Coordinates of C-alpha atoms and ligand atoms in Angstrom, one line a residue:
M1 CA -11.7 -19.5 8.7
L2 CA -10.6 -16.7 11.1
I3 CA -7.2 -15.3 10.7
F4 CA -5.5 -12.9 13.1
G5 CA -3.0 -10.6 11.2
I6 CA -0.2 -8.3 12.3
E7 CA 1.5 -5.6 10.2
T8 CA 4.6 -3.7 11.4
S9 CA 6.7 -3.3 8.2
C10 CA 7.1 0.5 8.5
D11 CA 5.4 3.1 10.7
E12 CA 2.0 1.7 11.4
T13 CA 1.4 -0.9 14.2
A14 CA -1.7 -2.8 13.1
A15 CA -3.7 -5.9 13.9
A16 CA -6.9 -7.3 12.4
I17 CA -9.1 -10.4 12.4
I18 CA -10.5 -11.4 9.0
K19 CA -13.0 -14.1 8.2
D20 CA -12.5 -16.1 5.0
G21 CA -10.2 -13.5 3.5
R22 CA -12.9 -10.9 3.0
E23 CA -15.0 -10.1 6.1
V24 CA -13.5 -7.6 8.6
I25 CA -14.2 -8.7 12.2
A26 CA -11.7 -6.2 13.8
N27 CA -9.2 -3.8 12.4
V28 CA -6.9 -1.6 14.5
V29 CA -4.1 0.7 13.3
A30 CA -1.8 2.8 15.5
T31 CA 0.1 5.3 13.4
Q32 CA 3.5 6.8 14.2
I33 CA 3.1 9.8 12.0
K34 CA 3.4 12.3 14.9
T35 CA 6.7 10.8 16.0
H36 CA 8.4 10.9 12.6
E37 CA 6.9 14.2 11.5
K38 CA 9.6 16.2 13.2
F39 CA 12.3 14.3 11.4
G40 CA 10.7 14.7 8.0
G41 CA 10.7 10.9 7.4
V42 CA 10.6 7.5 9.2
I43 CA 13.6 6.8 11.4
P44 CA 13.9 2.9 11.4
E45 CA 15.3 2.5 15.0
I46 CA 12.6 4.8 16.5
A47 CA 9.9 3.1 14.5
A48 CA 11.0 -0.3 15.8
R49 CA 10.9 0.9 19.4
E50 CA 7.5 2.4 18.9
H51 CA 6.2 -0.9 17.5
L52 CA 7.4 -2.6 20.7
D53 CA 5.5 -0.1 22.8
A54 CA 2.3 -0.4 20.8
I55 CA 2.1 -4.0 19.7
N56 CA 0.5 -5.5 22.9
V57 CA -2.0 -2.6 23.2
V58 CA -3.0 -3.1 19.5
I59 CA -3.4 -6.8 19.8
D60 CA -5.5 -6.5 23.0
E61 CA -7.7 -3.9 21.4
T62 CA -8.3 -6.1 18.3
F63 CA -9.3 -9.1 20.5
E64 CA -11.6 -6.8 22.6
I65 CA -13.4 -5.6 19.5
A66 CA -13.8 -9.2 18.2
K67 CA -15.2 -10.2 21.6
K68 CA -17.6 -7.3 21.9
N69 CA -19.0 -7.3 18.4
F70 CA -18.8 -11.0 17.4
N71 CA -18.2 -12.9 20.7
I72 CA -15.0 -14.2 19.1
T73 CA -12.1 -15.1 21.5
P74 CA -8.4 -15.9 20.9
N75 CA -9.2 -19.7 21.0
D76 CA -11.5 -19.2 18.0
I77 CA -8.7 -18.0 15.7
D78 CA -7.6 -20.6 13.1
A79 CA -4.2 -19.1 12.2
F80 CA -1.9 -16.2 13.1
T81 CA 0.0 -14.2 10.4
S82 CA 2.3 -11.3 9.9
T83 CA 4.2 -9.5 7.2
V84 CA 7.6 -11.1 6.8
G85 CA 9.0 -8.5 4.2
P86 CA 9.8 -6.3 2.4
G87 CA 10.1 -3.6 5.0
L88 CA 12.3 -2.3 7.8
V89 CA 13.8 -5.4 9.4
G90 CA 13.8 -4.1 13.0
C91 CA 10.1 -3.2 12.6
L92 CA 9.1 -6.5 10.9
L93 CA 10.7 -8.5 13.7
V94 CA 8.2 -7.1 16.2
G95 CA 5.2 -8.2 14.3
L96 CA 6.8 -11.5 13.2
N97 CA 7.7 -12.5 16.7
A98 CA 4.3 -11.4 18.2
A99 CA 2.4 -13.5 15.6
K100 CA 4.7 -16.5 16.0
T101 CA 4.3 -16.3 19.8
L102 CA 0.5 -16.1 19.5
S103 CA 0.6 -19.2 17.2
L104 CA 2.6 -21.1 19.8
V105 CA 0.5 -20.0 22.7
Y106 CA -2.8 -20.9 21.1
N107 CA -1.4 -23.9 19.2
K108 CA -2.5 -22.7 15.8
P109 CA -0.5 -22.4 12.6
Y110 CA 1.7 -19.3 11.8
I111 CA 1.5 -18.0 8.2
G112 CA 4.0 -15.5 6.7
I113 CA 3.0 -13.1 4.0
N114 CA 4.7 -10.7 1.6
H115 CA 3.8 -7.1 2.1
L116 CA 3.3 -6.3 -1.5
Q117 CA 1.0 -9.3 -2.0
G118 CA -0.8 -8.0 1.1
H119 CA -1.5 -4.7 -0.6
V120 CA -3.0 -6.5 -3.6
C121 CA -5.3 -8.5 -1.3
A122 CA -6.6 -5.2 0.2
N123 CA -8.9 -5.3 -2.8
F124 CA -10.6 -8.5 -1.6
L125 CA -11.7 -6.9 1.7
E126 CA -15.5 -6.4 1.7
T127 CA -15.7 -7.0 -2.1
D128 CA -16.4 -9.9 -4.4
L129 CA -13.4 -9.2 -6.6
K130 CA -12.0 -12.4 -8.2
P131 CA -9.0 -13.0 -10.5
P132 CA -8.0 -12.5 -13.2
F133 CA -7.2 -8.8 -12.9
I134 CA -4.4 -6.3 -13.5
C135 CA -3.2 -4.5 -10.3
L136 CA -1.4 -1.2 -10.2
L137 CA 0.6 -1.3 -6.9
V138 CA 1.8 2.2 -5.9
S139 CA 3.3 2.6 -2.5
G140 CA 6.2 4.4 -0.7
G141 CA 8.7 1.8 -1.8
H142 CA 7.2 0.2 -5.0
T143 CA 5.5 0.9 -8.3
Q144 CA 4.5 -2.3 -10.1
V145 CA 1.9 -3.6 -12.5
I146 CA 1.0 -7.1 -11.4
K147 CA -0.9 -9.6 -13.5
V148 CA -3.0 -11.6 -11.0
E149 CA -4.1 -14.7 -12.9
D150 CA -5.3 -16.5 -9.8
Y151 CA -5.2 -15.8 -6.1
D152 CA -1.8 -17.4 -5.8
K153 CA -0.5 -16.9 -9.3
Q154 CA 0.9 -13.4 -9.7
E155 CA 3.5 -12.0 -12.1
I156 CA 5.1 -8.5 -12.1
I157 CA 4.7 -7.2 -15.7
A158 CA 6.0 -3.7 -15.2
S159 CA 8.0 -1.8 -12.5
T160 CA 9.8 1.5 -11.9
I161 CA 13.5 1.8 -12.8
D162 CA 14.1 4.5 -10.3
D163 CA 11.8 6.1 -7.7
A164 CA 8.6 4.6 -6.4
T165 CA 5.4 6.7 -6.8
G166 CA 4.9 7.4 -3.1
E167 CA 8.6 8.3 -2.8
V168 CA 8.3 10.9 -5.7
Y169 CA 5.2 12.3 -4.0
D170 CA 7.0 12.7 -0.7
K171 CA 10.1 14.2 -2.3
V172 CA 8.2 16.7 -4.5
A173 CA 6.1 17.6 -1.5
R174 CA 9.3 18.3 0.5
L175 CA 10.7 20.5 -2.4
M176 CA 7.7 22.7 -1.9
G177 CA 8.1 22.8 1.8
L178 CA 5.1 20.6 2.7
P179 CA 5.5 18.7 5.9
Y180 CA 5.9 14.8 6.1
P181 CA 4.0 12.7 5.1
G182 CA 3.9 14.8 2.0
G183 CA 1.9 12.6 -0.5
I184 CA -1.5 13.2 1.1
K185 CA -0.9 16.9 1.5
L186 CA 0.2 17.3 -2.1
D187 CA -2.9 15.5 -3.2
K188 CA -5.1 17.9 -1.2
L189 CA -3.4 21.0 -2.6
A190 CA -3.5 19.6 -6.2
Q191 CA -7.3 19.5 -6.0
T192 CA -7.3 23.3 -5.6
G193 CA -4.8 24.0 -8.4
N194 CA -4.8 24.1 -12.2
P195 CA -3.4 20.8 -13.7
K196 CA -2.6 22.6 -17.0
A197 CA -0.6 25.4 -15.4
F198 CA 2.8 23.8 -16.1
I199 CA 3.8 21.3 -18.7
L200 CA 6.1 18.7 -17.1
P201 CA 8.0 15.9 -19.0
K202 CA 7.1 12.3 -19.3
A203 CA 9.9 9.7 -19.4
K204 CA 10.3 7.8 -22.6
V205 CA 10.8 4.3 -21.3
K206 CA 9.8 0.8 -22.3
E207 CA 6.2 -0.4 -21.9
N208 CA 7.1 -2.5 -18.9
E209 CA 9.0 0.4 -17.1
F210 CA 8.2 3.5 -15.2
S211 CA 10.7 6.3 -14.5
F212 CA 9.9 9.3 -12.3
S213 CA 13.4 10.8 -11.6
G214 CA 13.2 13.2 -14.6
L215 CA 9.8 14.4 -13.4
K216 CA 11.1 15.0 -9.9
T217 CA 14.1 17.0 -11.3
A218 CA 11.7 19.0 -13.6
V219 CA 9.7 20.0 -10.5
L220 CA 12.9 21.0 -8.7
R221 CA 14.0 23.2 -11.7
L222 CA 10.5 24.7 -11.8
V223 CA 10.6 25.5 -8.0
Q224 CA 14.2 27.0 -8.5
S225 CA 13.0 29.2 -11.4
F226 CA 10.8 31.2 -9.0
N227 CA 14.1 32.3 -7.3
G228 CA 12.6 32.6 -3.8
K229 CA 9.4 34.4 -5.0
E230 CA 6.1 33.0 -3.8
L231 CA 5.5 29.6 -5.3
P232 CA 2.1 28.8 -7.0
V233 CA 2.1 25.7 -4.9
A234 CA -1.4 24.5 -5.8
D235 CA -0.8 24.8 -9.5
I236 CA 2.6 23.0 -9.3
C237 CA 0.9 20.2 -7.2
A238 CA -1.9 19.9 -9.7
S239 CA 0.4 19.8 -12.8
F240 CA 2.6 17.2 -11.1
Q241 CA -0.4 15.1 -10.1
E242 CA -1.9 15.2 -13.6
N243 CA 1.4 14.1 -15.1
I244 CA 2.1 11.2 -12.8
T245 CA -1.4 9.8 -12.5
S246 CA -2.0 9.9 -16.3
T247 CA 1.3 8.0 -16.9
L248 CA 0.3 5.4 -14.3
I249 CA -3.2 4.8 -15.6
D250 CA -2.3 5.0 -19.3
K251 CA 0.4 2.4 -18.9
T252 CA -1.7 0.1 -16.7
K253 CA -4.5 0.2 -19.2
K254 CA -2.2 -0.6 -22.1
L255 CA -0.8 -3.6 -20.2
A256 CA -4.4 -4.8 -19.4
D257 CA -5.3 -4.6 -23.1
K258 CA -2.1 -6.4 -24.1
N259 CA -3.0 -9.2 -21.6
N260 CA -6.7 -9.2 -22.6
I261 CA -7.8 -8.5 -19.1
K262 CA -10.7 -6.2 -18.5
T263 CA -10.5 -5.7 -14.7
I264 CA -8.1 -3.2 -13.3
V265 CA -7.5 -2.6 -9.6
L266 CA -5.3 -0.2 -7.5
S267 CA -3.3 -1.0 -4.3
G268 CA -0.7 0.5 -2.0
G269 CA -0.6 3.8 -0.1
V270 CA -0.9 6.0 -3.2
A271 CA -4.1 4.1 -4.1
A272 CA -5.7 6.7 -1.7
N273 CA -4.8 9.4 -4.2
S274 CA -7.9 11.3 -5.4
E275 CA -6.9 11.8 -9.0
L276 CA -5.6 8.3 -9.5
R277 CA -8.9 6.9 -8.2
K278 CA -10.8 9.3 -10.5
K279 CA -8.8 8.3 -13.6
L280 CA -9.2 4.6 -12.7
F281 CA -13.0 4.8 -12.2
A282 CA -13.3 6.8 -15.4
L283 CA -12.2 3.6 -17.2
Q284 CA -15.6 2.1 -16.3
D285 CA -17.2 4.4 -19.0
I286 CA -15.2 2.6 -21.6
G287 CA -16.0 -1.0 -20.5
Y288 CA -13.4 -1.8 -17.8
K289 CA -14.3 -3.2 -14.4
T290 CA -12.4 -1.3 -11.7
F291 CA -11.7 -1.7 -8.0
A292 CA -9.8 0.4 -5.4
P293 CA -9.5 -0.6 -1.8
Q294 CA -11.4 1.5 0.8
M295 CA -9.2 4.4 2.0
K296 CA -8.5 2.7 5.3
F297 CA -7.1 -0.4 3.5
C298 CA -4.8 1.6 1.1
T299 CA -2.0 2.6 3.6
D300 CA -0.4 -0.1 5.7
N301 CA -2.9 -2.2 7.7
A302 CA -3.3 -5.7 9.0
A303 CA -6.7 -6.5 7.4
M304 CA -4.9 -6.9 4.1
V305 CA -2.3 -9.1 5.8
A306 CA -4.9 -11.5 7.2
S307 CA -6.7 -11.5 3.8
C308 CA -3.4 -12.4 2.1
A309 CA -2.7 -15.2 4.5
Y310 CA -6.0 -16.7 3.4
F311 CA -5.6 -16.2 -0.4
N312 CA -1.8 -16.0 -1.0
P313 CA 0.5 -17.1 1.9
I314 CA 4.2 -17.5 1.5
K315 CA 4.5 -21.2 0.7
T316 CA 7.0 -23.0 2.9
D317 CA 7.0 -26.3 4.9
D318 CA 8.0 -24.6 8.1
P319 CA 6.6 -21.0 8.4
L320 CA 8.0 -20.7 12.0
I321 CA 11.5 -20.4 10.7
L322 CA 10.6 -17.6 8.2
E323 CA 12.9 -14.6 8.7
A324 CA 12.2 -10.9 8.2
F325 CA 13.6 -9.5 4.9
S326 CA 14.1 -5.9 3.8
R327 CA 13.8 -6.1 0.0
S328 CA 11.7 -8.0 -2.4
Ligands
KG4_401 O1 1.7 1.5 1.2 P1 2.2 2.6 2.1 O2 1.4 2.9 3.4 O3 3.6 2.2 2.7 C1 4.5 1.5 1.9 O4 4.4 0.2 1.9 O5 5.4 2.2 1.3 O6 2.4 3.9 1.3 C2 2.9 5.1 1.8 C3 3.0 6.1 0.7 C4 3.7 7.4 1.1 O7 4.7 7.7 0.2 C5 2.6 8.4 1.1 O8 3.0 9.7 0.9 C6 1.7 7.9 0.0 O9 1.7 6.5 0.2 N1 0.4 8.4 0.0 C7 -0.1 9.2 -1.0 C8 -1.5 9.5 -0.6 N2 -1.7 8.9 0.6 C9 -0.6 8.2 1.0 N3 0.4 9.7 -2.1 C10 -0.4 10.4 -2.9 N4 -1.6 10.8 -2.6 C11 -2.2 10.3 -1.5 N5 -3.5 10.7 -1.2
ZN402 ZN1 2.8 -0.7 2.3

């Protein structure tokens, strides 16, 4: 089954064609980072307009790659899909309407998917991963531990009570004067610093909760304590990264143990983080099976969307009337 997917929930305009939920036929992403860099964050109205400018080009390029490499044409596609939410509504509408239009033009079904479940499905791309597993989903808007009992049977078993992981990364990066998008730059600097340079606090919350606002405030106080003197940026980044990644992995491992599940996977933009991946893969030494999406499938992309349409679509009698939504 060939599914054509579109993703426009935030600042990437993306399209992809995936065979049977796992095999990548074509995968195109146009990022808007350059546009939003000067504002220090994503401006929703500008993002929506940029999606409008990019969407047809991205769709055409995806079909061109499929034709060139696999001789696949639009008429060969079995279904069209897009992210319905959560995300920026003006942005989502662009992808949603493009996918619905393609479905009507080529007379094939439209399938809606949930962005977060899309991130989980990034783990199925070019792997043989099968449920059950525990998924740590860490993105710009979410931090959740999800129990995936079957492809379409998922339960959130822990989540953040304040900031999402990517959000904390971006805010801490900004505190230290790093340019947007800060998460990836903070990660790079952390790799050159001493993770034991500064002891930062860990929130005392329930086993099914994460809380990072105290950590964020502690980094702010630490930065302020230097009183304008030169900051040991790499050491602060490394200490912050050690703190947050150990909290995430320790908690996820405990929840996996509690649920008697020995496979742990990562997903979401922060799944690209070097230390988080290192700590996850280290669990293999003590008997866990671990997966993390390839880097290109961590941040927003349409390959995961098309995979999700195959494995875990939004169930509804009439997908064509699905409307974009902002929050899960
Ligand atoms: O999943 P995603 O592309 O968008 C949302 O659905 O939110 O995640 C974007 C988030 C941003 O906060 C970005 O700073 C963060 O992922 N991110 C990282 C890294 N790469 C991206 N955070 C830490 N380390 C990274 N290497
Ligand atoms: Zn995302």
